[in-house]
Amino acid sequence: MDRRAEVVIVSSSAARGTAEDLCGPVLRTWLEGRGLRVRVHVVPDGPEVLTVLRELTEDSHTADGPRLVVTSGGTGLNSDDVTPESTARVLERQSPGIMHALWAQGLRKTPTAAMSRGVAGQVGRTFLVNLPGSRGGVKDGMAVLDPLIDHISAQLEDVHGHGEDRSVTRSGDEVLPAEGAASPASSAGFAVSASSVIPTSSVDPVGSAAQGAEPAGAAGPGHDAAPADDAARVPDAASSPPETGEAGRGRSGAGAVLRAGITEEPLDGELARREVADPGCGAVVGFSGVIRDHDGGRDGVTGLAYSAHPSAAQVMAEVVAGTAREHPGTRVWAEHRIGALAVGDSALEVAVAAAHRTEAFAACSALVDRIKASVPIWKRESFADGQHTWVGLDA
């Protein structure tokens, strides 16, 4: 069987070139780390998905077929979300247990993960699986699938028995669990080692580079398309909270969390930066996620209305604590605004102080990424022509 993986990104905006695919690079890095040659295909939602899947699996009963086909996107309830139906028409046998595990992983962070209609299974000696179109959903999928890939590959090649080494695609670098993922000792029973870095976006979830008010929750079926330019290690949200006091003064110990909240009040970036400032810190980095007047190539955005799941405050606290824990000596402030916001308003303020600028920039970038990927907040965009759209309900 060819040591090859095919990644299919289903996103009309990415296919048109009006948005950048963020999930393909994440999947490529993971699969190449597993010893597979990877090709990434970007297709629009709709009938082209079935055409591409048939082409990629036409040799699956021969040695020339790919070992793995992973799709990302098109699993929601929109009328053109047909990835599950297209995949089901290609499959010979389904693996519902895989999907139950993926749903369970996503539901640890957001109830919208249940809206994903993905399927998984095999055709010939190729395994296909549908992942959501968000980075958070993709990383959840990686955390579930990584410890299973070798076993799946061995069974597809008719390797029998339970005691032999089934390392068909193993490499030295393995995937980190997504935030909140099951640990080796957890009841979910998925053992995932932590030794590699998974790329994520350092882009504003609510601000200047792409429509600033992108949804913060990212574990469901919608596709996450926005600029990306950095990498961050996925946090372990299950660890103990950070220390405060002297440990947060840019010297030693876990970082100090000064604020981790969600509010309906206007945000004050200057206040955040003043609060994290400390005589032991030589660098203060601030980030403001500001609402802009366009999104995804469409002008005329007049405002946004943010809504938060009841668990959002707890998830926010865990995300900020995890970032502070991974960046010792920092002082961290983060606050996300919900409710009605106008163009020019700040939806997210993050401030980090550290002894040196490298640590401050790194912690600030990582925290913005993780808030976007994990905190269950979504938005209603309003346009000058009277139309509106929801973003994040399927993310």
Short mmCIF file of C-alpha atoms in Angstrom, two decimals:
data_model
loop_
_atom_site.label_atom_id
_atom_site.label_comp_id
_atom_site.label_asym_id
_atom_site.label_seq_id
_atom_site.Cartn_x
_atom_site.Cartn_y
_atom_site.Cartn_z
CA MET A 1 0.00 0.00 0.00
CA ASP A 2 1.28 3.45 -0.90
CA ARG A 3 2.52 5.40 2.12
CA ARG A 4 0.44 8.35 1.01
CA ALA A 5 -2.27 10.49 2.58
CA GLU A 6 -4.67 12.71 0.71
CA VAL A 7 -6.10 15.77 2.49
CA VAL A 8 -9.24 17.31 1.04
CA ILE A 9 -10.13 20.79 2.28
CA VAL A 10 -13.78 21.54 1.53
CA SER A 11 -14.23 25.32 1.54
CA SER A 12 -15.82 27.44 -1.16
CA SER A 13 -14.08 30.59 0.05
CA ALA A 14 -10.66 28.92 0.13
CA ALA A 15 -11.27 27.42 -3.32
CA ARG A 16 -12.16 30.87 -4.66
CA GLY A 17 -9.01 32.33 -3.15
CA THR A 18 -10.89 34.81 -0.94
CA ALA A 19 -9.72 33.09 2.25
CA GLU A 20 -6.66 31.12 3.24
CA ASP A 21 -6.91 27.47 4.22
CA LEU A 22 -5.64 26.99 7.77
CA CYS A 23 -6.49 23.34 8.29
CA GLY A 24 -4.52 21.85 5.39
CA PRO A 25 -1.10 22.89 6.73
CA VAL A 26 -1.96 21.52 10.19
CA LEU A 27 -2.98 18.16 8.75
CA ARG A 28 0.04 18.04 6.44
CA THR A 29 2.48 18.60 9.31
CA TRP A 30 0.83 15.91 11.41
CA LEU A 31 0.66 13.28 8.66
CA GLU A 32 4.17 13.92 7.39
CA GLY A 33 5.33 13.45 10.98
CA ARG A 34 3.70 10.02 10.79
CA GLY A 35 5.87 9.10 7.80
CA LEU A 36 3.28 9.67 5.07
CA ARG A 37 3.62 11.56 1.81
CA VAL A 38 0.86 14.16 1.77
CA ARG A 39 -1.04 16.00 -0.92
CA VAL A 40 -3.56 18.72 -0.06
CA HIS A 41 -6.55 19.44 -2.32
CA VAL A 42 -8.87 22.44 -1.89
CA VAL A 43 -12.35 22.07 -3.36
CA PRO A 44 -15.59 24.05 -3.03
CA ASP A 45 -18.61 22.76 -1.16
CA GLY A 46 -20.99 20.81 -3.36
CA PRO A 47 -20.81 18.07 -5.99
CA GLU A 48 -17.08 18.44 -6.66
CA VAL A 49 -16.42 16.75 -3.32
CA LEU A 50 -17.76 13.41 -4.58
CA THR A 51 -15.80 13.73 -7.82
CA VAL A 52 -12.52 14.30 -5.98
CA LEU A 53 -13.12 11.48 -3.48
CA ARG A 54 -13.84 9.01 -6.27
CA GLU A 55 -10.68 10.04 -8.10
CA LEU A 56 -8.53 9.71 -4.97
CA THR A 57 -9.87 6.27 -4.08
CA GLU A 58 -10.08 4.68 -7.53
CA ASP A 59 -6.92 2.62 -6.83
CA SER A 60 -7.79 1.75 -3.22
CA HIS A 61 -8.05 -1.97 -4.01
CA THR A 62 -4.49 -1.97 -5.38
CA ALA A 63 -1.05 -1.21 -4.00
CA ASP A 64 -1.26 2.25 -5.62
CA GLY A 65 -4.11 3.50 -3.45
CA PRO A 66 -3.56 5.99 -0.62
CA ARG A 67 -3.48 4.74 2.93
CA LEU A 68 -5.55 7.61 4.30
CA VAL A 69 -7.96 10.25 3.00
CA VAL A 70 -8.84 13.01 5.46
CA THR A 71 -11.44 15.66 4.64
CA SER A 72 -11.95 18.91 6.52
CA GLY A 73 -15.12 20.97 6.14
CA GLY A 74 -18.57 20.60 4.64
CA THR A 75 -20.01 18.52 7.49
CA GLY A 76 -22.55 21.04 8.81
CA LEU A 77 -26.19 21.77 8.02
CA ASN A 78 -25.83 24.30 5.22
CA SER A 79 -27.47 23.28 1.97
CA ASP A 80 -24.13 22.76 0.21
CA ASP A 81 -22.52 20.80 3.08
CA VAL A 82 -22.42 17.42 1.34
CA THR A 83 -19.09 15.96 2.48
CA PRO A 84 -20.69 13.19 4.60
CA GLU A 85 -23.07 12.15 1.81
CA SER A 86 -20.25 12.16 -0.73
CA THR A 87 -17.99 10.13 1.54
CA ALA A 88 -20.72 7.60 2.32
CA ARG A 89 -21.19 6.95 -1.41
CA VAL A 90 -17.51 6.05 -1.71
CA LEU A 91 -17.20 3.90 1.42
CA GLU A 92 -17.65 0.13 1.45
CA ARG A 93 -17.77 -0.19 5.24
CA GLN A 94 -18.30 2.51 7.85
CA SER A 95 -16.55 2.87 11.22
CA PRO A 96 -19.09 4.61 13.46
CA GLY A 97 -16.94 4.20 16.56
CA ILE A 98 -14.40 6.61 15.12
CA MET A 99 -17.06 9.27 14.69
CA HIS A 100 -18.42 8.73 18.19
CA ALA A 101 -14.91 9.32 19.53
CA LEU A 102 -14.55 12.49 17.46
CA TRP A 103 -17.89 13.84 18.65
CA ALA A 104 -17.03 13.04 22.27
CA GLN A 105 -13.73 14.89 21.95
CA GLY A 106 -15.38 17.99 20.45
CA LEU A 107 -18.19 18.01 23.00
CA ARG A 108 -15.63 18.40 25.77
CA LYS A 109 -15.35 22.03 24.63
CA THR A 110 -18.48 23.06 22.74
CA PRO A 111 -21.99 21.69 22.19
CA THR A 112 -21.86 22.67 18.52
CA ALA A 113 -19.52 19.71 17.92
CA ALA A 114 -22.66 17.57 17.87
CA MET A 115 -23.74 19.32 14.67
CA SER A 116 -20.94 17.69 12.68
CA ARG A 117 -22.40 14.96 10.46
CA GLY A 118 -19.09 13.39 9.45
CA VAL A 119 -18.59 9.73 8.62
CA ALA A 120 -15.56 7.43 8.59
CA GLY A 121 -14.78 4.06 7.10
CA GLN A 122 -12.89 2.15 4.44
CA VAL A 123 -12.88 1.52 0.74
CA GLY A 124 -10.47 -1.23 -0.27
CA ARG A 125 -7.33 -0.63 1.75
CA THR A 126 -7.90 3.10 2.19
CA PHE A 127 -9.38 4.69 5.30
CA LEU A 128 -11.49 7.85 4.92
CA VAL A 129 -12.54 10.18 7.72
CA ASN A 130 -14.42 13.49 7.80
CA LEU A 131 -13.15 16.17 10.18
CA PRO A 132 -14.71 19.56 10.87
CA GLY A 133 -13.50 22.58 8.96
CA SER A 134 -12.18 24.47 11.97
CA ARG A 135 -8.66 24.25 13.35
CA GLY A 136 -9.99 23.30 16.74
CA GLY A 137 -12.05 20.50 15.22
CA VAL A 138 -9.09 19.30 13.18
CA LYS A 139 -6.83 19.22 16.22
CA ASP A 140 -9.49 17.31 18.15
CA GLY A 141 -9.58 14.82 15.29
CA MET A 142 -5.81 14.48 15.29
CA ALA A 143 -5.81 13.78 19.02
CA VAL A 144 -8.34 10.97 18.53
CA LEU A 145 -6.87 9.48 15.36
CA ASP A 146 -3.16 9.63 16.11
CA PRO A 147 -3.03 6.64 18.49
CA LEU A 148 -5.25 4.65 16.12
CA ILE A 149 -3.49 5.16 12.79
CA ASP A 150 -1.06 2.28 13.14
CA HIS A 151 -3.80 -0.13 14.17
CA ILE A 152 -6.09 1.00 11.34
CA SER A 153 -3.28 0.64 8.79
CA ALA A 154 -2.39 -2.83 10.02
CA GLN A 155 -5.98 -4.06 9.81
CA LEU A 156 -6.48 -2.61 6.34
CA GLU A 157 -3.42 -4.60 5.26
CA ASP A 158 -4.84 -7.73 6.94
CA VAL A 159 -2.17 -7.92 9.64
CA HIS A 160 -3.65 -10.27 12.27
CA GLY A 161 -2.85 -10.80 15.92
CA HIS A 162 -2.62 -8.52 18.93
CA GLY A 163 0.93 -8.80 20.20
CA GLU A 164 3.08 -7.78 17.25
CA ASP A 165 4.29 -4.32 16.42
CA ARG A 166 1.70 -2.61 14.26
CA SER A 167 3.81 0.50 13.65
CA VAL A 168 3.02 1.01 9.99
CA THR A 169 3.34 4.79 9.97
CA ARG A 170 5.07 5.58 13.23
CA SER A 171 7.69 8.31 13.40
CA GLY A 172 9.72 9.90 16.15
CA ASP A 173 7.48 12.97 16.39
CA GLU A 174 3.92 12.35 17.46
CA VAL A 175 0.94 14.62 17.77
CA LEU A 176 0.11 16.54 20.90
CA PRO A 177 -3.43 16.23 22.23
CA ALA A 178 -5.72 19.12 21.45
CA GLU A 179 -6.62 21.34 24.35
CA GLY A 180 -8.76 19.36 26.76
CA ALA A 181 -7.93 16.10 25.00
CA ALA A 182 -7.93 12.82 26.90
CA SER A 183 -4.68 11.91 28.60
CA PRO A 184 -3.24 8.37 28.55
CA ALA A 185 -4.82 7.74 31.95
CA SER A 186 -8.24 9.14 31.06
CA SER A 187 -11.43 7.18 30.77
CA ALA A 188 -11.56 7.77 27.02
CA GLY A 189 -8.64 5.38 26.64
CA PHE A 190 -6.72 7.28 23.96
CA ALA A 191 -2.99 7.39 24.72
CA VAL A 192 -1.35 10.32 22.93
CA SER A 193 2.30 11.23 23.37
CA ALA A 194 3.38 14.85 23.64
CA SER A 195 6.55 15.53 21.69
CA SER A 196 5.83 17.72 18.68
CA VAL A 197 4.57 21.16 17.78
CA ILE A 198 1.30 21.62 15.91
CA PRO A 199 1.07 24.80 13.85
CA THR A 200 -1.78 27.14 14.65
CA SER A 201 -2.57 30.66 13.59
CA SER A 202 -1.24 33.70 15.38
CA VAL A 203 -3.91 35.77 13.66
CA ASP A 204 -6.43 38.02 15.34
CA PRO A 205 -9.62 36.06 16.02
CA VAL A 206 -11.58 39.25 16.05
CA GLY A 207 -9.39 41.78 14.41
CA SER A 208 -7.24 43.34 11.85
CA ALA A 209 -5.90 40.69 9.45
CA ALA A 210 -9.12 38.82 8.68
CA GLN A 211 -12.62 39.76 9.82
CA GLY A 212 -11.63 40.49 13.36
CA ALA A 213 -14.68 38.98 14.88
CA GLU A 214 -14.07 35.39 13.78
CA PRO A 215 -15.73 32.90 16.15
CA ALA A 216 -13.65 31.83 19.10
CA GLY A 217 -15.11 28.33 19.34
CA ALA A 218 -13.66 25.92 16.78
CA ALA A 219 -14.65 22.32 17.40
CA GLY A 220 -17.54 21.84 15.01
CA PRO A 221 -18.10 21.38 11.29
CA GLY A 222 -17.58 24.88 9.87
CA HIS A 223 -14.39 25.68 7.91
CA ASP A 224 -11.82 28.00 9.45
CA ALA A 225 -10.22 30.11 6.73
CA ALA A 226 -8.06 33.11 7.64
CA PRO A 227 -4.38 34.16 7.44
CA ALA A 228 -1.89 32.18 9.50
CA ASP A 229 1.78 32.82 10.14
CA ASP A 230 3.00 31.23 13.35
CA ALA A 231 3.10 28.04 15.41
CA ALA A 232 2.17 27.25 18.99
CA ARG A 233 2.21 24.20 21.21
CA VAL A 234 -1.21 22.88 22.09
CA PRO A 235 -1.84 23.42 25.82
CA ASP A 236 -2.77 20.87 28.44
CA ALA A 237 -5.80 22.45 30.06
CA ALA A 238 -6.08 19.70 32.64
CA SER A 239 -2.97 20.74 34.56
CA SER A 240 -2.98 22.78 37.75
CA PRO A 241 -3.64 26.55 37.56
CA PRO A 242 -0.72 28.99 37.42
CA GLU A 243 0.89 30.45 40.45
CA THR A 244 0.55 34.13 41.23
CA GLY A 245 2.62 36.72 43.10
CA GLU A 246 6.38 36.65 42.64
CA ALA A 247 6.11 33.81 40.11
CA GLY A 248 4.43 36.20 37.72
CA ARG A 249 7.11 38.85 37.86
CA GLY A 250 9.13 37.66 34.87
CA ARG A 251 11.63 35.69 36.91
CA SER A 252 10.64 32.09 37.59
CA GLY A 253 7.68 29.82 38.13
CA ALA A 254 4.37 29.65 36.29
CA GLY A 255 2.95 32.81 34.78
CA ALA A 256 0.45 34.91 36.72
CA VAL A 257 -3.12 35.35 35.45
CA LEU A 258 -4.30 38.88 36.18
CA ARG A 259 -7.58 38.59 34.29
CA ALA A 260 -9.40 35.94 32.27
CA GLY A 261 -12.94 37.06 31.60
CA ILE A 262 -15.92 37.63 29.35
CA THR A 263 -17.84 40.87 29.65
CA GLU A 264 -20.56 42.96 28.02
CA GLU A 265 -18.71 46.17 28.89
CA PRO A 266 -16.35 48.01 26.49
CA LEU A 267 -12.77 46.78 26.68
CA ASP A 268 -9.82 48.91 27.72
CA GLY A 269 -6.52 47.85 26.18
CA GLU A 270 -4.54 50.51 28.02
CA LEU A 271 -5.92 49.25 31.34
CA ALA A 272 -4.89 45.69 30.46
CA ARG A 273 -1.34 46.75 29.66
CA ARG A 274 -1.08 48.82 32.83
CA GLU A 275 -2.30 45.91 34.94
CA VAL A 276 0.31 43.46 33.64
CA ALA A 277 3.18 45.93 33.91
CA ASP A 278 5.66 45.10 36.67
CA PRO A 279 9.16 46.28 37.68
CA GLY A 280 10.51 42.82 36.91
CA CYS A 281 9.14 42.85 33.35
CA GLY A 282 11.03 44.57 30.56
CA ALA A 283 8.44 43.96 27.86
CA VAL A 284 4.69 44.51 27.66
CA VAL A 285 2.85 43.27 24.56
CA GLY A 286 -0.78 44.14 23.88
CA PHE A 287 -3.24 42.82 21.31
CA SER A 288 -6.56 44.41 20.33
CA GLY A 289 -8.99 42.48 18.14
CA VAL A 290 -10.90 45.28 16.41
CA ILE A 291 -14.07 44.91 14.32
CA ARG A 292 -13.51 45.91 10.70
CA ASP A 293 -15.90 46.73 7.87
CA HIS A 294 -15.39 43.66 5.65
CA ASP A 295 -15.23 39.90 5.91
CA GLY A 296 -14.25 37.14 3.49
CA GLY A 297 -14.14 39.51 0.52
CA ARG A 298 -17.52 41.05 1.35
CA ASP A 299 -17.66 44.76 2.22
CA GLY A 300 -20.32 46.56 4.18
CA VAL A 301 -20.05 45.01 7.63
CA THR A 302 -21.80 47.43 9.99
CA GLY A 303 -21.52 45.57 13.26
CA LEU A 304 -21.36 42.26 15.08
CA ALA A 305 -23.32 40.73 17.93
CA TYR A 306 -21.41 38.16 20.00
CA SER A 307 -23.04 35.35 21.96
CA ALA A 308 -21.33 33.00 24.41
CA HIS A 309 -22.09 29.49 25.59
CA PRO A 310 -22.60 29.19 29.39
CA SER A 311 -19.27 27.34 29.61
CA ALA A 312 -17.34 30.11 27.85
CA ALA A 313 -16.07 31.79 31.04
CA GLN A 314 -14.73 28.51 32.41
CA VAL A 315 -13.08 27.60 29.10
CA MET A 316 -11.57 31.09 28.91
CA ALA A 317 -10.08 30.69 32.38
CA GLU A 318 -8.62 27.29 31.49
CA VAL A 319 -7.13 28.56 28.24
CA VAL A 320 -5.50 31.58 29.89
CA ALA A 321 -4.21 29.46 32.77
CA GLY A 322 -2.76 26.92 30.36
CA THR A 323 -0.93 29.59 28.41
CA ALA A 324 0.45 31.20 31.56
CA ARG A 325 1.62 27.81 32.75
CA GLU A 326 3.50 27.20 29.49
CA HIS A 327 5.17 30.62 29.61
CA PRO A 328 6.84 30.92 33.04
CA GLY A 329 7.48 34.37 34.40
CA THR A 330 4.75 36.06 32.38
CA ARG A 331 1.85 38.20 33.61
CA VAL A 332 -1.27 37.64 31.53
CA TRP A 333 -4.54 39.52 30.99
CA ALA A 334 -7.30 38.45 28.56
CA GLU A 335 -10.88 39.62 28.15
CA HIS A 336 -13.45 38.97 25.40
CA ARG A 337 -16.45 41.20 24.89
CA ILE A 338 -19.90 39.90 23.98
CA GLY A 339 -23.07 41.71 22.92
CA ALA A 340 -23.46 44.30 20.16
CA LEU A 341 -20.24 45.80 18.77
CA ALA A 342 -19.74 48.39 16.05
CA VAL A 343 -16.95 48.71 13.51
CA GLY A 344 -13.88 49.95 15.36
CA ASP A 345 -14.83 48.40 18.71
CA SER A 346 -12.48 45.94 20.36
CA ALA A 347 -13.82 42.42 20.83
CA LEU A 348 -10.70 40.97 22.44
CA GLU A 349 -7.93 42.46 24.55
CA VAL A 350 -4.86 40.44 25.49
CA ALA A 351 -1.85 41.81 27.34
CA VAL A 352 1.29 39.96 28.41
CA ALA A 353 4.30 41.19 30.36
CA ALA A 354 7.59 39.30 30.59
CA ALA A 355 11.24 39.90 31.33
CA HIS A 356 12.06 39.95 27.60
CA ARG A 357 10.15 40.73 24.41
CA THR A 358 10.56 37.24 22.92
CA GLU A 359 8.65 35.61 25.76
CA ALA A 360 5.99 38.34 25.79
CA PHE A 361 5.31 38.12 22.04
CA ALA A 362 5.24 34.32 22.08
CA ALA A 363 2.81 34.10 24.98
CA CYS A 364 0.51 36.77 23.55
CA SER A 365 0.41 35.10 20.12
CA ALA A 366 -0.25 31.67 21.61
CA LEU A 367 -3.04 32.96 23.84
CA VAL A 368 -4.87 34.74 21.01
CA ASP A 369 -4.74 31.54 18.93
CA ARG A 370 -6.08 29.41 21.74
CA ILE A 371 -8.93 31.74 22.61
CA LYS A 372 -9.99 31.62 18.97
CA ALA A 373 -9.71 27.85 18.79
CA SER A 374 -11.33 26.91 22.09
CA VAL A 375 -13.65 29.46 23.70
CA PRO A 376 -17.28 28.84 22.57
CA ILE A 377 -18.26 32.31 21.33
CA TRP A 378 -20.02 33.01 18.03
CA LYS A 379 -21.18 36.11 16.19
CA ARG A 380 -23.97 37.55 14.07
CA GLU A 381 -22.61 39.77 11.29
CA SER A 382 -24.79 42.62 10.02
CA PHE A 383 -24.28 44.23 6.61
CA ALA A 384 -25.21 47.60 5.13
CA ASP A 385 -27.75 45.98 2.77
CA GLY A 386 -29.77 44.69 5.72
CA GLN A 387 -28.60 41.10 5.46
CA HIS A 388 -26.90 39.18 8.25
CA THR A 389 -25.11 35.90 8.76
CA TRP A 390 -24.13 33.78 11.73
CA VAL A 391 -20.52 32.74 12.09
CA GLY A 392 -19.29 30.19 14.58
CA LEU A 393 -22.48 28.24 15.24
CA ASP A 394 -20.94 25.46 13.15
CA ALA A 395 -17.35 26.08 14.23
#
